[in-house]
């Protein structure tokens, strides 16, 4: 497999969705943008063995909570679940961000998590 | 132990330094500031068992790389080492941030890590 | 009253809404998150007498305009009104932020203020 | 022409819309805010001859992609087109931001660009 | 007095330093930059009577703590003192930012405040 | 030439320094970090013909002024000069950022530019 094929495999395995669906919103005007995402973070970073995927995705959830980019945060809350994190672990790390980036970013992260959990039927009654 | 005493114990165990040394720079003008740090992140968050300290500190390193607050990033690179992360794991997570917050923040994070590793004699020849 | 009860009283007095309504969106997945907000900013900070609530809330409006976290900005524009700020004072401070954080953040802050003022019937004809 | 009249002329020429329409959302509560925008960026900056408008608007698109303020980013993607940039040039600069501010900001910028291009019927089949 | 002269008078009255000293670092390569600062924030904003200077400067301290731009934060901690804020009020507002922008930004703000207070001999023994 | 060799050639041509010197500060602990920079922004982005290098580097200067990452801003002010921008054009774009990201970021950008210009003997007497 070349860089693109390997990255695509990793991305689809983590996101549990076909690449075309994930990037359909940008592929017609910026096809290289999705290639960059496939070949850089997914091929170059998420294949590295020094840190396991479960921990990597929790760190990404932390980063995206701080950045406040909600669509990508929701994608990676999904990804974090897909690679073995529990809803509890995800909520814990988002709450932890309140100390480093303040309560507004942490609360908006919790709201995003709740939306993802609801879509996956993971909210208890 | 009360909230403050328990938080102080956790903070000193993670940071491996006495509280007075960590906060001497702010304690004379803002004594409650260090109390807030002791009682909120250290007493309320770092004592929670849902995520282990090793993972929590890696997520904090991710967050502080994104925020670009270098003094606190260096403190938490130290803390991440103290609770069992290797230099390799820390470098990996900082590099991973290049995909989410760009190369400048990631490179500045690596420079901070190198300074901490040098102070602890962890740079190989 | 303990920390939680006192903080809840302060929060509800400032926000003029019951706690349960404010945090219903996050309470089922992250109940400790709302406890943190009650016990840290509201119990520890907003009870301090060194700065009056009217000034504190204007400073919070300034900070949230800079951060660009719109839901919390709207909450605190409401809070700023509740503790005695006029619509004029709030608009002035948001406009002032254009010099420090640029026009986009300031304009988005004005749009948020207008939504809050409209909900409270504070827009003149 | 005085400062305001000249700035208004420049703004309307770049944005290709009447000033009243652009600022109707804020003018009733913060009339001086739109005057500031007219007189500072448009009168003081966009009239300067040292850099042409085409390059200035691309740099503004870069900045707003990094800031993540989507309504203003969309306004300036429109403006960038109005002063002679192609859709390709705009997409290129937004993609370039992935290296400096990370993929989430760049992807959100591409989504904004696509919305603007669609409104202007610039998407090829 | 014209715009520039009035803005210069306000700036020098708030900063308690001659304009030339404040901007000597940038005036040779960007003389219009300091004119913009004089004519926009100082002439247009700080002259407005709707909010008093004491409150405006506290809000600016809040904003600059969140932004983390230390040289300007120190300038405005000085300005905040010059227009009647006490060291206690300034420390309070910086501490308050820990809830909205996290502890790292608030701690770095306290460190900046301590440096300013030391330069002005305002630290008690 | 492979990806790395081509990217290295582009980077060294833009930065006018050998790669080893640019990254010596991080290469011993994070060798893949510099490879990522070579292969992603320099191989994938700066080789694209849709926008010329002169404009790309001005947009990068805009972005880094907004981000406030001074070491990288200075590198790219150098790069912007190397690919044909004048000191005037660079100063103009940094000043323009005051409207989008506020005066503190723009002033810190001007200070960075002045340091670079001084190192290159580009300050007029």
XYZ file of C-alpha atoms in Angstrom:
750
model
C 0.000 0.000 0.000
C 1.199 3.530 -0.684
C 0.989 6.442 1.759
C -2.522 7.380 0.725
C -3.927 3.867 0.828
C -2.391 3.135 4.222
C -3.570 6.470 5.667
C -7.074 5.908 4.290
C -7.185 2.482 5.919
C -6.133 3.918 9.287
C -8.550 6.837 9.052
C -11.512 4.629 8.125
C -10.635 2.158 10.860
C -10.518 4.924 13.483
C -13.492 6.934 12.237
C -15.545 3.860 11.250
C -16.869 5.682 8.211
C -15.817 5.729 4.547
C -13.418 8.526 3.648
C -15.740 9.796 0.936
C -18.490 10.457 3.459
C -16.191 12.262 5.886
C -14.812 14.639 3.305
C -17.697 15.000 0.878
C -18.262 18.512 2.177
C -14.859 19.723 0.985
C -13.773 17.282 -1.717
C -15.222 19.108 -4.685
C -13.419 22.378 -4.049
C -10.315 21.174 -2.194
C -9.566 17.534 -3.026
C -5.965 17.838 -1.845
C -7.151 18.931 1.582
C -8.531 15.486 2.382
C -5.427 13.884 0.877
C -3.318 15.976 3.275
C -5.401 14.766 6.229
C -5.094 11.155 5.082
C -1.367 11.334 4.434
C -0.205 13.531 7.280
C -2.064 12.856 10.554
C -3.411 9.428 9.635
C -0.468 7.975 7.697
C 2.377 9.738 9.499
C 1.105 10.128 13.061
C -1.641 7.646 13.955
C 0.422 4.718 12.646
C 3.270 5.368 15.065
C 3.509 2.761 17.788
C 5.110 4.876 20.545
C 1.684 5.841 21.950
C -1.428 3.688 21.564
C -4.461 4.959 19.645
C -6.650 5.063 22.745
C -4.352 7.575 24.423
C -3.714 9.517 21.196
C -7.430 10.075 20.663
C -7.951 11.236 24.263
C -5.149 13.786 23.743
C -6.810 14.926 20.529
C -10.109 15.363 22.385
C -8.219 17.490 24.934
C -6.676 19.613 22.168
C -9.923 20.141 20.274
C -11.762 21.093 23.468
C -9.142 23.797 23.999
C -9.348 24.945 20.362
C -13.149 24.993 20.451
C -13.572 23.616 16.916
C -16.785 21.711 17.537
C -17.246 19.691 14.292
C -13.768 18.174 14.615
C -14.230 17.684 18.355
C -17.346 15.629 17.672
C -15.501 13.568 15.027
C -12.756 12.776 17.515
C -15.133 12.026 20.395
C -16.534 9.418 18.021
C -13.031 8.271 17.157
C -12.055 8.114 20.826
C -15.010 5.817 21.488
C -14.160 3.703 18.437
C -10.632 2.980 19.658
C -11.675 1.910 23.132
C -12.291 4.912 25.361
C -15.400 4.869 27.551
C -17.843 7.760 27.727
C -16.587 8.308 31.266
C -12.970 8.704 30.199
C -13.916 11.202 27.512
C -16.044 13.255 29.890
C -13.234 13.241 32.462
C -10.667 14.644 30.052
C -13.025 17.340 28.786
C -13.778 18.353 32.397
C -10.034 18.426 33.114
C -9.664 21.087 30.411
C -11.648 23.533 32.572
C -8.464 24.040 34.606
C -6.305 24.792 31.564
C -8.622 26.548 29.116
C -11.474 27.715 31.379
C -15.047 26.618 31.961
C -16.617 27.917 28.714
C -14.474 25.682 26.497
C -14.995 22.695 28.836
C -18.772 23.166 28.994
C -19.001 23.471 25.196
C -16.966 20.259 25.000
C -19.384 18.462 27.311
C -22.319 19.621 25.195
C -20.565 18.232 22.087
C -19.907 14.937 23.868
C -23.529 14.652 24.890
C -24.633 15.105 21.269
C -22.272 12.352 20.138
C -23.329 10.013 22.936
C -26.996 10.620 22.074
C -26.408 9.813 18.393
C -24.799 6.544 19.484
C -27.496 5.759 22.065
C -24.985 5.902 24.879
C -26.985 8.115 27.225
C -28.394 6.196 30.141
C -31.981 6.909 31.025
C -7.089 15.830 55.668
C -9.110 18.782 54.405
C -9.412 19.855 50.753
C -6.296 21.997 50.843
C -4.118 19.437 52.584
C -5.179 16.637 50.253
C -4.718 18.806 47.150
C -1.278 19.927 48.369
C -0.251 16.300 48.874
C -1.374 15.382 45.334
C 0.275 18.436 43.761
C 3.588 17.839 45.549
C 3.511 14.159 44.674
C 2.944 14.926 40.969
C 5.277 17.908 40.719
C 7.911 16.454 43.089
C 8.568 19.887 44.543
C 7.274 21.668 47.658
C 4.225 23.861 47.033
C 5.995 26.898 48.461
C 8.686 26.701 45.793
C 6.204 26.293 42.932
C 4.132 29.297 43.890
C 6.672 31.587 45.526
C 6.510 33.855 42.486
C 2.828 34.672 43.041
C 2.146 33.924 46.705
C 2.908 37.358 48.085
C 0.433 39.220 45.868
C -2.150 36.510 45.178
C -2.101 33.875 47.928
C -5.565 32.628 47.047
C -4.437 31.906 43.493
C -2.239 29.027 44.618
C -4.966 27.834 46.963
C -7.342 27.729 43.963
C -4.824 25.616 42.014
C -4.365 23.256 44.955
C -8.071 22.896 45.676
C -9.495 22.860 42.172
C -7.313 20.943 39.671
C -5.287 18.983 42.216
C -7.939 18.193 44.827
C -10.979 17.997 42.558
C -9.575 16.650 39.285
C -6.278 14.816 39.703
C -7.679 12.688 42.542
C -10.426 11.235 40.354
C -9.857 7.594 39.503
C -11.706 7.441 36.159
C -8.512 8.227 34.229
C -5.014 7.429 35.506
C -2.511 10.194 36.209
C -0.182 9.100 33.411
C -2.900 9.681 30.801
C -4.181 12.848 32.485
C -0.750 14.462 32.373
C -0.270 13.569 28.682
C -3.605 15.246 27.926
C -2.483 18.302 29.882
C 0.746 18.406 27.851
C -1.405 18.307 24.690
C -3.592 21.165 25.965
C -0.700 23.372 27.035
C 1.099 22.823 23.714
C -2.034 24.116 21.987
C -2.355 27.052 24.388
C 1.316 27.937 24.011
C 1.808 28.823 27.696
C 5.423 27.701 27.989
C 6.100 27.955 31.763
C 3.094 25.746 32.555
C 3.926 23.417 29.669
C 7.380 22.864 31.151
C 5.883 22.215 34.611
C 3.573 19.595 33.141
C 6.254 17.964 30.981
C 8.052 17.485 34.284
C 4.858 16.206 35.888
C 4.197 13.864 32.955
C 7.649 12.336 33.462
C 7.110 12.092 37.218
C 3.935 10.035 36.858
C 5.437 7.524 34.445
C 5.491 8.873 30.905
C 8.669 8.373 28.894
C 10.380 11.180 26.989
C 9.293 9.390 23.821
C 5.613 9.451 24.749
C 5.762 13.158 25.575
C 7.531 14.003 22.302
C 4.967 11.950 20.365
C 1.996 13.793 21.800
C 3.566 17.202 21.226
C 4.298 16.218 17.597
C 0.697 15.026 17.223
C -0.453 18.560 18.065
C 1.052 19.810 14.766
C -2.010 18.364 13.013
C -4.487 20.121 15.309
C -2.814 23.413 16.229
C -0.164 23.795 13.513
C 3.600 23.407 13.373
C 4.595 26.589 15.253
C 2.881 25.507 18.479
C 4.243 21.953 18.122
C 7.811 23.117 17.484
C 7.691 25.482 20.462
C 6.445 22.528 22.518
C 9.371 20.372 21.405
C 11.799 23.155 22.333
C 10.197 23.308 25.801
C 10.459 19.533 26.161
C 14.118 19.594 25.209
C 14.824 22.182 27.906
C 13.087 20.035 30.525
C 14.848 16.877 29.377
C 18.215 18.687 29.507
C 17.568 19.887 33.072
C 16.852 16.279 34.056
C 19.837 14.868 32.142
C 17.547 12.871 29.889
C 19.142 13.834 26.572
C 21.166 11.032 25.095
C 24.574 11.924 23.719
C -24.486 26.786 54.250
C -21.722 24.702 52.755
C -19.633 25.622 49.717
C -22.105 24.178 47.249
C -25.177 25.778 48.807
C -23.541 29.182 49.077
C -22.212 29.012 45.488
C -25.628 27.912 44.211
C -27.256 30.856 45.958
C -24.774 33.306 44.402
C -25.074 31.774 40.931
C -28.876 31.810 40.984
C -28.919 35.369 42.288
C -26.597 36.535 39.492
C -28.112 34.462 36.694
C -31.715 34.843 37.935
C -32.491 31.278 36.910
C -32.550 27.987 38.832
C -29.287 26.035 38.665
C -31.064 22.980 37.299
C -32.219 24.903 34.225
C -28.783 26.371 33.534
C -27.001 23.045 33.639
C -29.658 20.633 32.447
C -27.791 20.277 29.164
C -24.737 18.766 30.842
C -25.929 17.399 34.179
C -26.762 13.888 33.067
C -23.321 13.115 31.655
C -21.116 15.387 33.754
C -22.790 16.221 37.069
C -19.520 17.244 38.684
C -18.967 19.846 35.977
C -21.808 22.009 37.241
C -20.659 21.427 40.836
C -17.218 22.746 39.811
C -18.803 25.880 38.324
C -20.898 26.413 41.455
C -18.031 25.835 43.867
C -15.164 27.479 42.038
C -16.203 30.686 40.194
C -19.415 31.305 42.096
C -18.415 30.278 45.629
C -14.726 31.194 45.496
C -14.622 34.209 43.182
C -17.956 36.011 42.894
C -18.341 36.142 46.701
C -15.119 38.135 47.144
C -15.728 41.716 48.149
C -12.565 43.311 46.679
C -14.373 44.071 43.387
C -18.127 44.582 43.109
C -20.284 42.230 41.032
C -21.158 44.921 38.512
C -17.509 45.408 37.565
C -16.735 41.678 37.749
C -19.449 40.854 35.246
C -18.298 43.578 32.829
C -14.786 42.087 32.967
C -16.258 38.652 32.280
C -18.130 40.057 29.277
C -14.805 41.483 28.039
C -13.067 38.110 28.490
C -15.804 36.089 26.777
C -15.905 38.514 23.844
C -12.184 37.888 23.380
C -12.614 34.115 23.739
C -15.548 34.068 21.322
C -17.548 31.482 23.296
C -20.981 32.771 22.420
C -23.300 30.717 24.699
C -21.347 31.755 27.786
C -21.055 35.325 26.518
C -24.844 35.518 26.274
C -25.222 34.068 29.792
C -22.890 36.722 31.161
C -24.455 39.576 29.205
C -27.633 38.539 30.998
C -25.753 38.330 34.287
C -24.149 41.733 33.690
C -27.613 43.243 33.244
C -28.909 41.432 36.328
C -26.247 42.928 38.601
C -26.798 46.499 37.473
C -25.017 47.191 34.186
C -26.942 49.103 31.526
C -27.171 47.960 27.932
C -24.992 50.955 27.061
C -22.193 49.906 29.402
C -22.193 46.373 28.016
C -22.108 47.584 24.414
C -19.267 49.975 25.254
C -17.056 47.262 26.714
C -17.694 44.892 23.814
C -16.814 47.698 21.353
C -13.644 48.403 23.370
C -12.532 44.835 22.684
C -12.154 45.681 18.972
C -8.863 47.367 19.863
C -7.503 44.373 21.750
C -8.938 41.340 19.958
C -9.954 42.777 16.576
C -13.233 43.709 14.931
C -14.543 40.179 14.195
C -14.688 39.190 17.875
C -16.198 42.573 18.821
C -18.862 42.416 16.093
C -19.807 38.866 17.095
C -20.072 40.121 20.666
C -22.425 42.930 19.615
C -24.590 40.433 17.735
C -24.788 38.282 20.894
C -25.694 41.329 22.985
C -28.436 42.289 20.583
C -29.957 38.803 20.859
C -29.950 39.027 24.645
C -31.402 42.539 24.647
C -34.151 41.402 22.253
C -35.065 38.456 24.491
C -35.388 40.896 27.395
C -37.303 43.495 25.361
C -34.544 46.033 25.820
C -34.278 47.132 22.206
C -35.754 50.563 21.649
C -37.970 50.954 18.629
C -14.981 63.508 1.090
C -14.385 63.156 4.808
C -12.971 60.059 6.523
C -16.339 58.378 6.867
C -17.483 59.028 3.315
C -14.201 57.835 1.837
C -14.134 54.701 4.043
C -17.763 53.939 3.149
C -16.940 54.208 -0.553
C -13.997 51.821 -0.188
C -15.961 49.354 1.932
C -18.914 49.279 -0.457
C -16.599 48.917 -3.432
C -14.814 45.940 -1.843
C -17.879 44.275 -0.334
C -20.181 45.136 -3.262
C -23.069 45.733 -0.872
C -24.482 48.883 0.716
C -23.078 49.659 4.147
C -26.543 49.702 5.684
C -27.131 46.083 4.699
C -23.770 44.886 6.048
C -24.222 46.466 9.452
C -27.966 46.378 9.912
C -27.544 43.614 12.489
C -25.559 45.864 14.846
C -26.437 49.417 13.883
C -29.374 49.892 16.210
C -27.467 49.051 19.388
C -23.914 50.027 18.407
C -23.938 52.616 15.631
C -20.375 53.702 16.363
C -19.145 50.159 15.850
C -19.842 50.306 12.115
C -18.366 53.807 11.960
C -15.175 52.410 13.524
C -15.015 49.682 10.871
C -15.579 52.214 8.097
C -13.048 54.711 9.412
C -10.316 52.424 10.681
C -9.787 49.355 8.443
C -11.486 50.718 5.346
C -10.408 54.380 5.443
C -7.021 53.952 7.119
C -5.807 50.566 5.888
C -7.478 49.449 2.658
C -6.756 52.808 0.993
C -2.991 52.444 1.432
C -1.195 51.789 -1.825
C 1.817 49.841 -0.476
C 0.022 46.500 -0.959
C -2.724 45.954 -3.530
C -6.252 45.030 -2.481
C -6.048 41.561 -4.020
C -3.130 40.606 -1.773
C -4.578 42.391 1.267
C -7.817 40.414 1.042
C -5.967 37.095 0.708
C -4.020 37.944 3.865
C -7.285 38.768 5.625
C -8.702 35.413 4.538
C -5.594 33.771 6.032
C -6.028 35.666 9.303
C -9.751 34.936 9.645
C -9.193 31.238 8.917
C -6.737 31.178 11.825
C -9.115 33.130 14.083
C -12.048 30.885 13.178
C -14.604 33.728 13.049
C -16.795 32.293 10.308
C -19.214 35.171 9.523
C -16.320 37.575 8.911
C -14.374 34.891 7.024
C -17.305 34.491 4.654
C -17.546 38.288 4.179
C -13.875 38.438 3.267
C -13.972 35.393 0.988
C -16.605 37.383 -0.873
C -14.430 40.482 -0.740
C -11.380 38.516 -1.933
C -13.368 37.369 -4.959
C -14.649 40.901 -5.591
C -11.142 42.369 -5.796
C -9.844 39.794 -8.239
C -8.858 36.582 -6.465
C -9.958 33.304 -8.056
C -11.678 30.542 -6.119
C -8.487 28.528 -6.563
C -6.298 31.163 -4.931
C -8.645 31.444 -1.962
C -8.786 27.672 -1.482
C -4.986 27.477 -1.704
C -4.429 30.023 1.051
C -6.984 28.410 3.341
C -5.310 25.012 2.801
C -1.937 26.596 3.546
C -3.249 27.559 6.984
C -3.394 23.861 7.947
C 0.367 24.010 8.468
C 0.203 27.050 10.752
C -3.081 26.697 12.622
C -3.917 23.009 12.193
C -6.373 21.037 10.094
C -9.582 21.861 12.018
C -9.331 25.606 11.321
C -8.374 24.952 7.668
C -11.232 22.498 7.100
C -13.741 24.903 8.661
C -12.346 27.582 6.343
C -12.867 25.363 3.289
C -16.453 24.686 4.370
C -17.028 28.447 4.641
C -15.500 28.994 1.201
C -17.722 26.351 -0.315
C -20.810 28.063 1.104
C -19.744 31.388 -0.409
C -18.888 29.828 -3.755
C -22.283 28.089 -3.832
C -24.107 31.368 -3.114
C -22.259 32.913 -6.047
C -22.807 29.935 -8.345
C -19.091 29.306 -8.591
C -19.156 25.568 -7.904
C -18.501 23.550 -11.018
C -20.758 20.595 -11.599
C -7.162 69.942 19.040
C -7.398 67.471 16.164
C -7.939 63.720 16.521
C -4.259 62.947 16.916
C -3.573 65.676 19.449
C -6.569 64.761 21.568
C -5.743 61.022 21.424
C -2.119 61.716 22.339
C -3.235 63.753 25.333
C -5.520 60.952 26.544
C -2.883 58.267 25.976
C -0.175 60.194 27.814
C -2.552 60.988 30.648
C -3.470 57.306 31.069
C -0.012 55.854 30.509
C 1.809 58.686 32.331
C 4.638 58.537 29.802
C 5.407 60.546 26.655
C 4.109 58.981 23.457
C 7.571 58.991 21.903
C 8.922 56.743 24.657
C 6.027 54.270 24.418
C 6.343 53.796 20.677
C 10.044 54.342 20.063
C 10.427 50.629 19.444
C 8.133 50.681 16.401
C 8.097 54.291 15.205
C 10.986 54.081 12.774
C 9.532 51.209 10.721
C 5.805 51.697 11.264
C 5.037 55.305 12.183
C 1.379 54.968 11.229
C 0.979 52.095 13.691
C 1.358 54.400 16.676
C -0.886 56.969 14.991
C -3.551 54.260 14.667
C -3.265 53.468 18.394
C -3.506 57.149 19.280
C -6.436 57.856 16.998
C -8.462 54.678 17.383
C -8.448 53.296 20.965
C -7.318 56.495 22.688
C -9.200 59.135 20.680
C -12.272 57.096 19.750
C -12.749 54.736 22.718
C -11.099 55.991 25.897
C -12.692 59.439 25.511
C -16.218 58.030 25.614
C -18.044 58.839 28.817
C -20.432 55.863 28.956
C -17.955 53.834 31.075
C -15.346 55.434 33.339
C -11.632 54.944 32.698
C -11.127 52.954 35.897
C -13.571 50.281 34.741
C -12.370 50.394 31.126
C -8.799 49.682 32.162
C -9.843 46.757 34.393
C -11.699 45.258 31.418
C -8.597 45.733 29.275
C -6.518 43.942 31.912
C -9.041 41.088 31.777
C -8.835 40.940 27.980
C -5.034 41.030 27.834
C -4.768 38.318 30.495
C -6.924 36.116 28.275
C -4.912 37.014 25.161
C -1.620 36.386 26.949
C 0.185 39.331 25.317
C 2.463 40.176 28.239
C 4.083 43.489 27.145
C 0.679 45.075 26.555
C -0.726 43.491 29.728
C 2.046 45.148 31.737
C 1.373 48.518 30.041
C -2.289 48.275 30.963
C -1.652 47.088 34.525
C 0.319 50.324 34.811
C -2.515 52.233 33.159
C -5.088 50.578 35.431
C -3.122 51.777 38.465
C -2.747 55.269 36.966
C -6.501 55.750 36.580
C -7.346 54.706 40.120
C -7.426 50.925 40.464
C -5.713 49.407 43.492
C -3.258 46.528 43.254
C -5.914 44.418 44.961
C -8.541 45.131 42.309
C -6.119 44.277 39.510
C -5.079 41.010 41.160
C -8.741 40.093 41.712
C -9.669 40.522 38.063
C -6.643 38.561 36.848
C -7.527 35.737 39.278
C -11.117 35.818 38.020
C -9.818 35.017 34.527
C -8.746 31.546 35.747
C -12.406 30.514 35.484
C -12.789 31.762 31.916
C -9.384 31.225 30.326
C -7.751 28.680 32.641
C -5.054 28.806 35.298
C -1.999 29.160 33.009
C -3.148 32.494 31.570
C -4.198 33.736 35.040
C -0.885 32.739 36.650
C 1.101 34.410 33.866
C -1.048 37.495 34.437
C -0.243 37.501 38.165
C 3.471 37.188 37.377
C 3.181 40.213 35.053
C 1.315 42.172 37.730
C 3.985 41.386 40.294
C 6.679 42.715 37.973
C 4.761 45.958 37.483
C 4.060 46.339 41.188
C 7.761 45.756 41.949
C 8.825 48.426 39.453
C 6.482 50.852 41.186
C 7.533 49.818 44.713
C 4.059 48.583 45.476
C 5.019 45.223 46.961
C 4.640 45.142 50.700
C 7.517 43.624 52.653
C 14.263 13.576 -6.018
C 11.967 12.051 -3.417
C 9.504 13.979 -1.239
C 12.055 14.756 1.431
C 14.783 15.882 -0.949
C 12.424 18.114 -2.916
C 10.929 19.611 0.265
C 14.419 20.228 1.686
C 15.429 22.021 -1.495
C 12.347 24.256 -1.353
C 12.747 24.990 2.349
C 16.441 25.877 2.012
C 15.737 28.023 -1.007
C 13.020 29.962 0.839
C 14.772 30.181 4.198
C 18.262 30.652 2.700
C 19.780 28.522 5.446
C 20.734 24.837 5.636
C 18.031 22.601 7.075
C 20.366 21.299 9.767
C 20.831 24.782 11.189
C 17.099 25.551 11.219
C 16.138 22.413 13.085
C 19.211 21.709 15.191
C 17.239 22.760 18.262
C 14.734 19.930 17.891
C 16.440 17.291 15.751
C 17.992 15.264 18.540
C 14.726 14.608 20.385
C 12.197 14.799 17.543
C 13.874 14.043 14.203
C 10.564 13.234 12.531
C 9.246 16.678 13.429
C 11.593 18.385 10.975
C 10.865 15.702 8.396
C 7.141 16.510 8.762
C 7.851 20.218 8.170
C 9.979 19.426 5.127
C 7.504 16.980 3.638
C 4.209 18.651 4.479
C 4.333 22.459 4.177
C 7.451 22.679 2.010
C 6.961 19.676 -0.284
C 3.158 19.643 -0.413
C 2.198 23.311 -0.129
C 4.995 25.676 -1.119
C 5.604 23.804 -4.383
C 2.052 24.405 -5.611
C 1.882 26.893 -8.446
C -1.656 28.241 -7.863
C -0.319 31.077 -5.679
C 3.187 32.507 -5.967
C 5.664 32.243 -3.113
C 5.735 35.991 -2.538
C 2.010 36.043 -1.761
C 2.121 32.766 0.187
C 4.785 34.097 2.531
C 2.858 37.348 3.143
C -0.183 35.258 4.098
C 1.992 33.210 6.447
C 3.271 36.414 8.054
C -0.368 37.449 8.540
C -1.229 34.096 10.122
C 1.766 34.030 12.467
C 1.103 37.606 13.587
C -2.392 36.492 14.585
C -1.075 33.364 16.305
C 1.608 35.319 18.148
C 4.289 32.629 17.772
C 7.278 34.964 17.550
C 10.150 32.586 16.603
C 8.229 31.281 13.595
C 7.025 34.783 12.715
C 10.646 35.944 12.550
C 11.585 32.944 10.375
C 8.807 33.786 7.948
C 9.524 37.529 7.911
C 12.972 36.441 6.761
C 11.415 34.051 4.256
C 9.031 36.757 3.008
C 12.012 39.023 2.307
C 13.905 36.178 0.634
C 11.127 35.524 -1.880
C 10.760 39.146 -2.926
C 8.635 41.086 -0.455
C 9.871 44.510 0.590
C 10.113 45.605 4.223
C 7.255 47.981 3.462
C 4.933 45.220 2.277
C 5.669 43.130 5.369
C 5.042 46.044 7.720
C 1.796 46.848 5.903
C 0.386 43.362 6.340
C 1.354 43.184 9.997
C -0.337 46.562 10.583
C -3.418 45.296 8.741
C -3.717 42.542 11.346
C -4.541 45.159 14.019
C -8.065 45.274 12.575
C -8.549 41.507 12.737
C -6.571 40.381 15.788
C -6.164 43.613 17.753
C -3.310 46.035 18.385
C -1.279 43.896 20.840
C -0.655 41.128 18.287
C 0.097 43.689 15.545
C 2.529 45.665 17.716
C 4.339 42.483 18.758
C 4.558 41.605 15.063
C 6.108 44.985 14.235
C 8.661 44.518 17.027
C 9.560 41.099 15.543
C 9.880 42.626 12.068
C 12.169 45.354 13.353
C 14.462 42.743 14.919
C 14.668 40.851 11.631
C 15.245 44.015 9.614
C 18.019 45.056 12.036
C 19.750 41.671 11.706
C 19.694 42.128 7.939
C 20.811 45.770 8.078
C 17.572 46.914 6.510
C 16.805 49.724 8.941
C 17.401 53.129 7.449
C 19.296 55.604 9.611
